[in-house]
Amino acid sequence: MEEVTGAQLVAEALKSQKVEFMFGIVGVPIIEVAMAAQAAGIRYVGMRNEQAACYAASAVGYLTGRPAACLVVSGPGLIHALGGMANANMNCWPLVVIGGSSDRNQETAGAFQEFPQVEACRLYSKFSARPSSLEAIPSVIEKAVRTSMYGRPGSCYVDIAGDMVNAKVSRSNVRDVSCCPPPPVSLADGTAIKEAVSVLRAAERPLVIVGKGAAYGRAEEALKELVEVCGLPFLPTPMGKGVLPDNHPNCVAAARSRALLQADVVILLGARLNWILHFGLPPRFDPHVKVIQVDLCAEEMGNNVRPAAALLGDISATVSQLLEFVRKDGWTFPSNAAWWSTLREKMAANAKMTKALALQSAVPMNYYTVFHHISQLLPQDCIIVSEGANTMDIGRTMLHNYLPRHRLDAGTFGTMGVGLGFAIAAAAVDSSQGKGQRVVCVEGDSAFGFSGMEVETMCRYNLPVIIIVVNNNGIYSGMDAETWSEMSKMGDLTTVAPPVTLLPDARYDEVMSAFGGRGFLVRTAEELREALQLSLSDRERPSLLNVLIDPSSDRKQQEFPWLTRSNL
Ligand code: ADP
Ligand code: MG
């Protein structure tokens, strides 16, 4: 009679649920699980910190719509992964974390790395459980995979006791659990659709907001039709960028503040009215704005603003319902409306200001010059990963996305340290799909530091990621080398150095070359262009461009600070 181990059951169950990737770090008690995963045909990517492994797994979920697994050891291993679980849950991305834990017969005895793991994960997940027996493993894993994708996507946790990993059971005693189908699709209520259409038809200043839910929901085709058939201006959220191309004539991203402030009707597609959208409230929105809210999560309806129409359903399906109505009577928003002139005027003024900053030729460079040159060289189909403060904010406005799900960033939770894990995930997915799209990871120097050792992971697997560190010697801002050295004469650095500072001119490029990747130190626009072109031509190895910029470079004057303190 054929026997199977717990490790095999975990791996085979994941594979039957079409989990194609596993990221993790092995150790007692889960080494055999990683080996069994490889034997089952799952791609296993060994990382250097569980947090980065968990970020990577969650990005696969977002990019493919099917969760990846993150495999971690007990106690501290699992705790390191909590950041990734929280980040996935906040972003509404599917993820399955598999954690080894101490042997069941040592529980409460002070076992090695003993920790209440199932309880600990509850706050960071939709589902957290431990199979009660080897036989129960396939159904618990199916439930975790299904729960991670169905309803509002999020993270799930499955705990595997150490003694279960190598224990054996007869295969004939284990029930086969077939692969769960993709999430069922729901349509919005017909009355709500009618209401939405009547609100939209009365709009003088309509605005479509495209969130990362629209990207995750693969709503690009329906949305393109809506925007083009109705002639509506649209604004992507950070990760909603690319669902419709940033260079689409109806994209009003360059007039973001004005569009939000003056819109009288907002069609909110897969975005939450949280801090990213300034809660949908004054001073950033009109107090009387009417919101047509589309979301698959009923509890989301009415958060911060009571919607004029609540369309509960899948975005793609719901937008098609809207289109059907609008098509019937041929309504379109007039292209000669005053609203368009208001938006276009603001966009032109912003473009002019940005261009002036971008064309400055001073060395060290400012952010705008750096992004101007990068944007000229990046291929349109590249996946842009970005994190940092100014680096992410300015980069978002200057680096265009042309395809859906081709931008990954700090997201809803504002997490720093996600970049390298996300980039590894995107490169691994690309390599499995054979598309040959480049992954470009644009990092602030501080953001890079959180998971910098994952450069070794990129080198080990020959993932040709291009990391661009926009290095201003600090968090928000830094100091030049000369000022730093003056300051170190003033006393103990731990008492005199501003907490925002990092080592001036740190050689992050040498971290990459230490592992066999290509490292470039870049100070001028010419050096930047040359290094980026060389990196793009190398499809075998990762590169890191360490771009030293003016440590006092800042954003152009903003109408509102990025973190608006609305009165709720
Ligand atoms: P952003 O950060 O772009 O503003 P959020 O993560 O805040 O986006 O919001 C995404 C929203 O999309 C969530 O409320 C989620 O429930 C919703 N969502 C995800 N997938 C779908 C889908 N297929 N159909 C409808 N809503 C979706
Ligand atoms: Mg910095």
Coordinates of C-alpha atoms and ligand atoms in Angstrom, one line a residue:
M1 CA 0.0 0.0 0.0
E2 CA 1.4 3.4 -1.0
E3 CA 2.2 5.7 1.9
V4 CA 2.5 9.5 1.7
T5 CA 4.1 12.0 4.2
G6 CA 2.5 15.1 5.5
A7 CA 5.0 17.1 3.5
Q8 CA 3.9 15.4 0.3
L9 CA 0.2 15.9 1.1
V10 CA 0.8 19.7 1.6
A11 CA 2.7 20.0 -1.7
E12 CA 0.4 17.9 -3.7
A13 CA -2.7 19.6 -2.3
L14 CA -1.2 23.0 -3.3
K15 CA -0.4 21.7 -6.7
S16 CA -3.9 20.4 -7.2
Q17 CA -5.2 23.8 -6.3
K18 CA -3.1 25.3 -9.1
V19 CA -0.6 27.0 -6.7
E20 CA 2.4 27.3 -9.0
F21 CA 4.9 29.2 -6.9
M22 CA 6.2 28.9 -3.4
F23 CA 8.5 31.4 -1.8
G24 CA 10.1 30.8 1.6
I25 CA 13.1 30.0 3.7
V26 CA 13.6 26.4 4.8
G27 CA 14.7 25.1 8.2
V28 CA 13.3 22.8 10.9
P29 CA 10.5 21.6 10.5
I30 CA 9.6 22.4 6.9
I31 CA 12.6 21.5 4.7
E32 CA 10.8 18.4 3.4
V33 CA 7.8 20.5 2.4
A34 CA 9.9 22.6 0.1
M35 CA 11.5 19.5 -1.4
A36 CA 8.1 17.9 -1.9
A37 CA 6.8 21.1 -3.5
Q38 CA 9.6 20.9 -6.1
A39 CA 8.8 17.2 -6.6
A40 CA 5.2 18.1 -7.2
G41 CA 6.1 20.6 -9.9
I42 CA 5.8 23.8 -7.9
R43 CA 8.5 26.4 -8.5
Y44 CA 10.3 27.0 -5.2
V45 CA 12.1 30.3 -4.7
G46 CA 14.3 30.4 -1.6
M47 CA 14.5 33.9 -0.2
R48 CA 16.7 35.6 2.5
N49 CA 14.0 36.9 4.8
E50 CA 10.4 35.6 5.4
Q51 CA 9.0 39.1 5.1
A52 CA 10.3 39.5 1.5
A53 CA 9.2 35.9 0.7
C54 CA 5.7 36.8 1.9
Y55 CA 5.7 40.0 -0.2
A56 CA 6.8 38.0 -3.2
A57 CA 4.1 35.4 -2.7
S58 CA 1.4 38.0 -2.4
A59 CA 2.5 39.8 -5.6
V60 CA 2.1 36.5 -7.5
G61 CA -1.5 36.4 -6.2
Y62 CA -2.2 39.9 -7.5
L63 CA -0.5 39.4 -10.9
T64 CA -2.0 36.0 -11.7
G65 CA -5.3 35.9 -9.7
R66 CA -4.3 32.6 -8.1
P67 CA -2.4 32.6 -4.7
A68 CA 1.2 31.6 -4.3
A69 CA 2.4 29.9 -1.2
C70 CA 4.8 31.3 1.4
L71 CA 6.6 28.7 3.4
V72 CA 8.0 29.6 6.8
V73 CA 9.5 27.9 9.8
S74 CA 8.0 28.1 13.3
G75 CA 8.0 31.0 15.7
P76 CA 10.2 33.8 14.4
G77 CA 9.9 32.6 10.8
L78 CA 6.2 32.9 11.0
I79 CA 6.4 36.2 12.8
H80 CA 8.6 37.7 10.1
A81 CA 5.9 36.7 7.6
L82 CA 3.2 38.6 9.4
G83 CA 4.2 41.9 7.7
G84 CA 3.6 40.2 4.3
M85 CA 0.3 38.7 5.4
A86 CA -0.9 42.1 6.7
N87 CA 0.2 43.8 3.5
A88 CA -1.6 41.3 1.3
N89 CA -4.8 41.5 3.4
M90 CA -4.8 45.3 3.3
N91 CA -4.2 45.2 -0.5
C92 CA -7.0 42.6 -1.0
W93 CA -4.5 40.1 -2.6
P94 CA -4.8 36.3 -2.3
L95 CA -2.0 34.6 -0.4
V96 CA -1.6 31.3 1.4
V97 CA 1.1 31.1 4.1
I98 CA 2.1 27.6 5.3
G99 CA 3.9 27.6 8.6
G100 CA 5.7 24.8 10.3
S101 CA 5.1 24.7 14.1
S102 CA 6.4 22.7 17.0
D103 CA 5.5 19.1 17.6
R104 CA 2.0 18.6 19.0
N105 CA 3.2 16.5 21.9
Q106 CA 5.6 19.3 23.1
E107 CA 2.9 22.0 23.1
T108 CA 3.0 24.2 26.2
A109 CA 6.2 22.5 27.2
G110 CA 8.5 25.3 25.9
A111 CA 9.2 23.6 22.6
F112 CA 11.8 25.0 20.1
Q113 CA 10.2 28.1 18.6
E114 CA 6.9 27.4 20.2
F115 CA 4.3 30.1 19.5
P116 CA 0.5 30.3 19.2
Q117 CA 0.7 30.6 15.4
V118 CA -2.9 30.0 14.4
E119 CA -4.1 32.6 16.9
A120 CA -1.3 35.0 15.9
C121 CA -2.3 34.9 12.2
R122 CA -6.0 35.7 12.8
L123 CA -5.4 39.4 12.9
Y124 CA -3.6 39.3 9.6
S125 CA -5.7 36.9 7.6
K126 CA -9.2 35.8 6.5
F127 CA -8.7 32.3 7.6
S128 CA -6.2 30.6 9.9
A129 CA -6.3 26.9 10.8
R130 CA -4.4 23.7 11.5
P131 CA -5.5 20.4 9.9
S132 CA -6.5 18.0 12.6
S133 CA -4.9 15.1 10.9
L134 CA -2.8 14.2 7.8
E135 CA -6.0 13.1 6.1
A136 CA -7.5 16.6 6.6
I137 CA -4.6 18.4 4.8
P138 CA -6.0 18.5 1.3
S139 CA -9.4 19.9 2.3
V140 CA -7.9 22.5 4.6
I141 CA -5.5 23.7 1.9
E142 CA -8.4 23.8 -0.6
K143 CA -10.3 25.9 1.8
A144 CA -7.3 28.2 2.3
V145 CA -6.8 28.7 -1.4
R146 CA -10.5 29.2 -2.1
T147 CA -11.0 31.6 0.8
S148 CA -7.9 33.6 -0.3
M149 CA -9.6 34.2 -3.8
Y150 CA -13.3 34.3 -3.1
G151 CA -15.2 37.3 -1.9
R152 CA -12.7 40.0 -1.1
P153 CA -9.3 38.4 -1.7
G154 CA -6.8 38.2 1.2
S155 CA -4.3 36.1 3.1
C156 CA -4.9 32.7 4.6
Y157 CA -2.8 30.6 7.0
V158 CA -2.3 26.9 7.3
D159 CA -0.3 25.6 10.3
I160 CA 1.5 22.3 9.9
A161 CA 2.8 20.7 13.2
G162 CA 6.4 19.6 12.9
D163 CA 5.5 16.0 13.7
M164 CA 3.0 15.9 10.8
V165 CA 5.7 16.7 8.2
N166 CA 7.3 13.3 8.1
A167 CA 4.5 11.3 9.5
K168 CA 2.9 8.9 7.0
V169 CA -0.5 7.7 6.0
S170 CA -1.8 5.3 3.5
R171 CA -2.7 7.2 0.3
S172 CA -6.0 5.3 0.0
N173 CA -7.2 6.9 3.2
V174 CA -6.8 10.4 1.9
R175 CA -9.7 11.9 0.1
D176 CA -9.0 13.6 -3.2
V177 CA -10.0 17.3 -3.2
S178 CA -10.4 18.7 -6.7
C179 CA -9.2 22.2 -7.7
C180 CA -11.5 25.0 -6.7
P181 CA -12.8 27.0 -9.7
P182 CA -12.2 30.7 -10.1
P183 CA -14.4 32.9 -7.9
P184 CA -18.0 33.0 -9.0
V185 CA -19.0 36.3 -10.6
S186 CA -21.9 38.4 -9.3
L187 CA -23.9 41.1 -11.1
A188 CA -25.2 44.3 -9.6
D189 CA -28.9 44.7 -8.9
G190 CA -30.9 46.1 -11.9
T191 CA -32.5 49.0 -9.8
A192 CA -29.0 50.1 -8.6
I193 CA -27.8 50.1 -12.2
K194 CA -30.7 52.3 -13.3
E195 CA -30.0 54.7 -10.4
A196 CA -26.3 54.8 -11.3
V197 CA -27.1 55.7 -15.0
S198 CA -29.5 58.5 -14.0
V199 CA -26.9 60.0 -11.6
L200 CA -24.3 59.7 -14.4
R201 CA -26.5 61.3 -17.0
A202 CA -27.0 64.3 -14.8
A203 CA -23.3 64.8 -14.2
E204 CA -21.6 68.0 -15.2
R205 CA -18.2 67.1 -14.0
P206 CA -18.0 63.3 -14.0
L207 CA -14.8 61.4 -13.1
V208 CA -14.1 57.6 -13.3
I209 CA -11.6 56.5 -10.6
V210 CA -9.8 53.2 -11.5
G211 CA -8.5 51.3 -8.5
K212 CA -6.3 48.3 -8.2
G213 CA -9.5 46.2 -7.7
A214 CA -10.2 46.9 -11.4
A215 CA -6.7 45.8 -12.2
Y216 CA -7.1 42.6 -10.1
G217 CA -10.6 42.0 -11.5
R218 CA -9.2 42.2 -15.1
A219 CA -11.7 44.8 -16.0
E220 CA -9.5 46.5 -18.6
E221 CA -11.7 45.7 -21.6
A222 CA -15.0 46.7 -20.1
L223 CA -13.5 49.8 -18.7
K224 CA -11.9 50.9 -21.9
E225 CA -15.3 50.7 -23.6
L226 CA -17.0 52.6 -20.8
V227 CA -14.5 55.4 -20.9
E228 CA -14.4 55.6 -24.7
V229 CA -18.1 55.1 -25.4
C230 CA -19.2 57.6 -22.8
G231 CA -16.3 60.0 -23.3
L232 CA -15.4 60.1 -19.6
P233 CA -12.3 61.5 -17.9
F234 CA -10.6 58.9 -15.7
L235 CA -8.0 58.9 -12.9
P236 CA -6.1 55.8 -11.9
T237 CA -5.0 55.2 -8.3
P238 CA -1.3 54.2 -7.9
M239 CA -1.8 50.6 -8.8
G240 CA -4.9 51.3 -11.0
K241 CA -2.3 52.8 -13.4
G242 CA -2.1 50.9 -16.6
V243 CA -5.6 49.3 -16.5
L244 CA -6.1 52.0 -19.2
P245 CA -2.8 53.4 -20.6
D246 CA -1.5 56.5 -18.9
N247 CA -1.2 58.2 -22.3
H248 CA -4.9 57.6 -23.0
P249 CA -6.5 61.0 -24.1
N250 CA -9.1 60.7 -21.3
C251 CA -6.5 60.2 -18.6
V252 CA -6.5 63.2 -16.3
A253 CA -3.8 62.0 -13.8
A254 CA -1.8 65.2 -14.4
A255 CA -4.8 67.2 -13.0
R256 CA -5.4 64.8 -10.1
S257 CA -6.1 67.3 -7.3
R258 CA -8.4 69.4 -9.5
A259 CA -10.3 66.4 -10.8
L260 CA -10.9 65.1 -7.3
L261 CA -11.9 68.5 -5.9
Q262 CA -14.3 69.5 -8.6
A263 CA -15.9 66.3 -9.8
D264 CA -19.7 66.2 -9.1
V265 CA -20.1 62.5 -9.9
V266 CA -17.4 59.9 -9.3
I267 CA -17.7 56.3 -10.6
L268 CA -15.5 54.5 -8.1
L269 CA -14.3 51.2 -9.6
G270 CA -12.4 48.9 -7.3
A271 CA -10.9 51.6 -5.0
R272 CA -11.6 52.4 -1.4
L273 CA -12.2 55.9 -0.1
N274 CA -9.4 55.6 2.4
W275 CA -6.3 57.8 2.9
I276 CA -5.1 57.2 -0.7
L277 CA -8.3 58.9 -2.0
H278 CA -8.4 61.3 1.0
F279 CA -11.6 59.6 2.4
G280 CA -13.7 61.1 -0.4
L281 CA -14.2 64.1 1.8
P282 CA -13.4 67.9 1.9
P283 CA -10.9 69.5 1.6
R284 CA -10.0 67.2 -1.3
F285 CA -13.5 66.4 -2.6
D286 CA -16.6 68.4 -3.1
P287 CA -18.8 67.9 -0.1
H288 CA -21.8 67.2 -2.4
V289 CA -20.0 64.7 -4.7
K290 CA -22.2 61.8 -5.7
V291 CA -20.4 58.5 -5.7
I292 CA -21.4 55.5 -7.9
Q293 CA -19.5 52.8 -6.0
V294 CA -18.7 49.5 -7.6
D295 CA -17.2 46.8 -5.3
L296 CA -17.6 43.1 -4.7
C297 CA -17.4 43.7 -0.9
A298 CA -20.8 44.8 0.5
E299 CA -19.2 46.1 3.7
E300 CA -17.1 48.5 1.7
M301 CA -20.2 50.4 0.5
G302 CA -20.6 53.7 2.3
N303 CA -17.3 53.8 4.1
N304 CA -16.7 57.5 4.7
V305 CA -19.2 58.6 1.9
R306 CA -22.7 57.3 1.4
P307 CA -22.9 56.3 -2.2
A308 CA -25.6 57.7 -4.5
A309 CA -25.6 54.2 -6.1
A310 CA -24.1 51.1 -4.7
L311 CA -23.3 48.5 -7.3
L312 CA -22.4 45.3 -5.6
G313 CA -20.7 43.0 -8.1
D314 CA -17.7 42.2 -10.2
I315 CA -16.3 45.3 -11.8
S316 CA -16.0 43.9 -15.3
A317 CA -19.5 42.5 -15.2
T318 CA -21.0 45.6 -13.6
V319 CA -19.4 48.0 -16.0
S320 CA -20.8 45.9 -18.9
Q321 CA -24.3 46.2 -17.3
L322 CA -23.8 50.0 -17.2
L323 CA -22.7 50.0 -20.7
E324 CA -25.7 48.1 -21.9
F325 CA -28.0 50.9 -20.5
V326 CA -25.9 53.8 -21.8
R327 CA -25.6 52.2 -25.2
K328 CA -29.4 51.9 -25.6
D329 CA -30.0 55.6 -25.5
G330 CA -26.6 56.6 -26.9
W331 CA -25.7 59.0 -24.0
T332 CA -22.2 60.4 -24.0
F333 CA -20.6 63.1 -22.0
P334 CA -20.0 66.1 -24.3
S335 CA -16.4 66.5 -25.4
N336 CA -16.9 70.3 -25.5
A337 CA -18.0 70.4 -21.9
A338 CA -16.4 73.1 -19.7
W339 CA -15.1 70.3 -17.4
W340 CA -12.7 69.1 -20.1
S341 CA -11.2 72.6 -20.5
T342 CA -10.8 72.9 -16.8
L343 CA -9.0 69.6 -16.6
R344 CA -6.9 70.1 -19.8
E345 CA -5.7 73.6 -18.7
K346 CA -4.5 72.2 -15.4
M347 CA -2.8 69.2 -17.1
A348 CA -0.9 71.5 -19.4
A349 CA 0.2 73.8 -16.6
N350 CA 1.5 70.8 -14.6
A351 CA 3.3 69.3 -17.6
K352 CA 5.1 72.6 -18.2
M353 CA 6.3 72.8 -14.6
T354 CA 7.5 69.2 -14.6
K355 CA 9.3 69.6 -17.9
A356 CA 11.2 72.6 -16.6
L357 CA 12.4 70.6 -13.6
A358 CA 13.2 67.6 -15.8
L359 CA 15.4 69.6 -18.1
Q360 CA 17.6 71.0 -15.5
S361 CA 21.1 69.9 -16.2
A362 CA 22.7 70.4 -12.8
V363 CA 24.7 67.7 -11.1
P364 CA 23.8 66.2 -8.7
M365 CA 20.5 65.6 -10.5
N366 CA 17.1 66.2 -9.1
Y367 CA 14.2 63.6 -9.1
Y368 CA 12.5 65.0 -12.2
T369 CA 15.7 64.8 -14.3
V370 CA 16.3 61.2 -13.2
F371 CA 12.7 60.1 -14.0
H372 CA 12.7 62.0 -17.3
H373 CA 15.6 60.0 -18.6
I374 CA 14.4 56.7 -17.2
S375 CA 10.9 57.1 -18.7
Q376 CA 12.5 57.8 -22.1
L377 CA 14.3 54.5 -22.1
L378 CA 11.9 52.0 -20.4
P379 CA 10.1 49.6 -22.7
Q380 CA 6.3 50.1 -22.6
D381 CA 5.6 46.6 -21.5
C382 CA 7.9 46.6 -18.5
I383 CA 6.7 46.0 -15.0
I384 CA 7.5 48.9 -12.7
V385 CA 7.9 48.2 -9.0
S386 CA 8.4 51.3 -6.9
E387 CA 8.7 52.3 -3.3
G388 CA 10.2 55.1 -1.3
A389 CA 8.8 58.6 -0.4
N390 CA 9.6 61.1 -3.1
T391 CA 11.0 58.3 -5.3
M392 CA 7.6 56.6 -5.4
D393 CA 5.5 59.8 -5.5
I394 CA 7.3 61.6 -8.2
G395 CA 8.1 58.4 -10.0
R396 CA 4.4 57.6 -10.2
T397 CA 3.7 60.8 -12.0
M398 CA 6.6 60.5 -14.5
L399 CA 6.9 56.8 -15.2
H400 CA 4.0 55.7 -17.4
N401 CA 2.2 52.4 -17.4
Y402 CA 0.6 51.1 -20.5
L403 CA -0.6 47.7 -19.4
P404 CA -2.8 46.5 -16.5
R405 CA -1.1 44.9 -13.4
H406 CA 2.3 46.3 -14.5
R407 CA 2.8 48.5 -11.5
L408 CA 3.5 47.3 -7.9
D409 CA 4.1 49.7 -5.0
A410 CA 3.8 50.3 -1.3
G411 CA 0.1 50.0 -1.6
T412 CA -2.8 50.5 0.8
F413 CA -0.6 49.8 3.8
G414 CA 2.2 52.1 2.7
T415 CA 4.7 49.3 3.3
M416 CA 8.4 50.0 2.7
G417 CA 10.5 47.0 2.0
V418 CA 8.2 45.3 -0.5
G419 CA 10.1 46.3 -3.7
L420 CA 12.6 43.5 -4.0
G421 CA 10.2 40.7 -3.1
F422 CA 7.6 42.1 -5.6
A423 CA 10.3 42.4 -8.3
I424 CA 11.4 38.8 -7.7
A425 CA 7.8 37.6 -8.0
A426 CA 7.2 39.6 -11.2
A427 CA 10.4 38.2 -12.7
A428 CA 9.5 34.7 -11.7
V429 CA 6.0 34.9 -13.1
D430 CA 7.4 36.4 -16.3
S431 CA 10.0 33.7 -16.7
S432 CA 7.3 31.0 -16.2
Q433 CA 5.1 32.7 -18.9
G434 CA 8.0 33.3 -21.2
K435 CA 6.9 36.9 -22.1
G436 CA 10.3 38.4 -21.7
Q437 CA 9.0 41.6 -20.1
R438 CA 11.5 43.5 -18.0
V439 CA 11.0 44.2 -14.3
V440 CA 12.3 47.6 -13.2
C441 CA 12.4 48.2 -9.5
V442 CA 12.7 51.9 -8.7
E443 CA 13.7 52.3 -5.0
G444 CA 14.5 55.0 -2.6
D445 CA 17.8 54.3 -0.8
S446 CA 16.0 53.8 2.5
A447 CA 13.3 51.5 0.9
F448 CA 16.1 49.5 -0.7
G449 CA 17.7 48.8 2.6
F450 CA 14.7 46.9 4.1
S451 CA 15.2 43.9 1.9
G452 CA 18.6 44.6 0.2
M453 CA 19.9 41.1 0.7
E454 CA 17.3 39.8 -1.7
V455 CA 19.8 41.0 -4.4
E456 CA 21.5 37.6 -3.7
T457 CA 18.2 35.8 -4.5
M458 CA 18.0 37.7 -7.8
C459 CA 21.6 36.7 -8.7
R460 CA 21.1 33.1 -7.6
Y461 CA 18.1 32.6 -9.9
N462 CA 19.5 34.7 -12.7
L463 CA 16.4 37.0 -12.6
P464 CA 17.3 40.0 -14.8
V465 CA 15.6 42.6 -12.6
I466 CA 16.9 46.2 -13.0
I467 CA 17.0 48.0 -9.6
I468 CA 17.4 51.7 -9.7
V469 CA 18.2 53.2 -6.3
V470 CA 17.4 56.9 -6.3
N471 CA 19.9 57.7 -3.7
N472 CA 19.4 60.9 -1.7
N473 CA 21.4 59.7 1.3
G474 CA 18.4 59.5 3.6
I475 CA 14.8 59.0 4.5
Y476 CA 12.9 61.9 2.9
S477 CA 16.1 63.8 2.7
G478 CA 19.8 63.4 3.5
M479 CA 23.1 65.2 3.7
D480 CA 26.1 65.4 1.3
A481 CA 29.3 63.8 2.3
E482 CA 31.0 67.0 3.3
T483 CA 28.2 68.2 5.7
W484 CA 28.2 64.7 7.1
S485 CA 31.8 64.7 7.9
E486 CA 31.6 68.2 9.4
M487 CA 28.8 66.9 11.6
S488 CA 30.7 63.9 12.8
K489 CA 33.2 66.3 14.4
M490 CA 30.4 68.0 16.4
G491 CA 29.9 65.0 18.7
D492 CA 28.6 61.5 18.9
L493 CA 26.6 60.8 15.7
T494 CA 23.9 59.0 17.6
T495 CA 23.1 62.3 19.3
V496 CA 23.8 64.8 16.5
A497 CA 22.8 63.1 13.3
P498 CA 19.3 63.8 12.2
P499 CA 17.3 60.5 12.3
V500 CA 16.5 60.8 8.6
T501 CA 20.1 60.6 7.5
L502 CA 21.7 57.5 6.0
L503 CA 25.4 57.1 5.0
P504 CA 26.2 59.6 2.2
D505 CA 27.0 58.1 -1.2
A506 CA 26.6 54.5 0.1
R507 CA 27.7 52.0 -2.6
Y508 CA 24.5 50.0 -3.1
D509 CA 25.8 49.2 -6.6
E510 CA 28.6 47.1 -4.9
V511 CA 26.0 45.0 -3.1
M512 CA 24.9 43.9 -6.5
S513 CA 28.3 43.3 -8.0
A514 CA 29.3 41.3 -4.8
F515 CA 27.0 38.6 -6.0
G516 CA 27.9 38.7 -9.7
G517 CA 25.2 41.1 -10.9
R518 CA 26.0 44.4 -12.7
G519 CA 26.5 47.4 -10.5
F520 CA 26.6 51.0 -11.8
L521 CA 27.5 54.2 -9.9
V522 CA 25.6 57.0 -11.7
R523 CA 26.0 60.7 -11.2
T524 CA 25.0 62.3 -14.5
A525 CA 22.2 62.0 -17.0
E526 CA 24.6 60.5 -19.6
E527 CA 25.8 57.9 -17.1
L528 CA 22.2 57.1 -16.2
R529 CA 21.2 56.6 -19.8
E530 CA 24.3 54.4 -20.6
A531 CA 23.8 52.2 -17.5
L532 CA 20.1 51.7 -18.1
Q533 CA 20.7 50.8 -21.7
L534 CA 23.4 48.3 -20.8
S535 CA 21.1 46.8 -18.1
L536 CA 18.2 46.5 -20.5
S537 CA 20.4 44.7 -23.0
D538 CA 21.4 42.1 -20.4
R539 CA 18.7 39.4 -20.1
E540 CA 20.8 37.0 -18.0
R541 CA 21.8 39.0 -14.9
P542 CA 20.2 41.6 -12.6
S543 CA 21.6 45.1 -12.4
L544 CA 21.6 47.9 -9.9
L545 CA 22.0 51.5 -10.8
N546 CA 23.0 53.6 -7.8
V547 CA 21.9 57.0 -8.8
L548 CA 23.3 59.7 -6.5
I549 CA 21.0 62.7 -6.6
D550 CA 20.9 66.0 -4.8
P551 CA 20.2 65.1 -1.2
S552 CA 18.0 68.2 -0.9
S553 CA 16.0 67.6 -4.0
D554 CA 12.2 67.7 -3.3
R555 CA 8.8 67.6 -4.9
K556 CA 7.5 70.6 -6.8
Q557 CA 5.1 72.7 -4.9
Q558 CA 1.9 70.8 -4.0
E559 CA -1.5 72.2 -3.6
F560 CA -2.1 69.8 -0.7
P561 CA 0.3 67.7 1.4
W562 CA 0.2 64.0 0.5
L563 CA -1.3 63.0 3.8
T564 CA -4.4 65.1 4.0
R565 CA -5.8 65.3 7.5
S566 CA -9.5 65.3 6.7
N567 CA -12.0 65.8 9.4
L568 CA -14.0 62.6 9.4
Ligands
ADP1 P1 -6.7 51.4 -4.6 O1 -5.6 51.2 -3.6 O2 -6.3 51.3 -6.0 O3 -7.5 52.6 -4.2 P2 -8.1 49.5 -3.0 O4 -7.3 48.3 -2.7 O5 -8.3 50.5 -1.9 O6 -7.7 50.1 -4.4 O7 -9.6 48.9 -3.4 C1 -9.8 47.8 -4.2 C2 -11.2 47.4 -4.0 O8 -11.6 46.6 -5.1 C3 -11.5 46.6 -2.8 O9 -12.5 47.3 -2.0 C4 -12.0 45.3 -3.3 O10 -13.0 44.8 -2.5 C5 -12.4 45.6 -4.7 N1 -12.3 44.5 -5.6 C6 -11.3 43.6 -5.9 N2 -11.6 42.8 -6.9 C7 -12.8 43.2 -7.4 C8 -13.7 42.8 -8.5 N3 -13.3 41.8 -9.3 N4 -14.8 43.4 -8.6 C9 -15.2 44.4 -7.8 N5 -14.5 44.8 -6.8 C10 -13.3 44.3 -6.6
MG2 MG 16.1 58.4 0.2

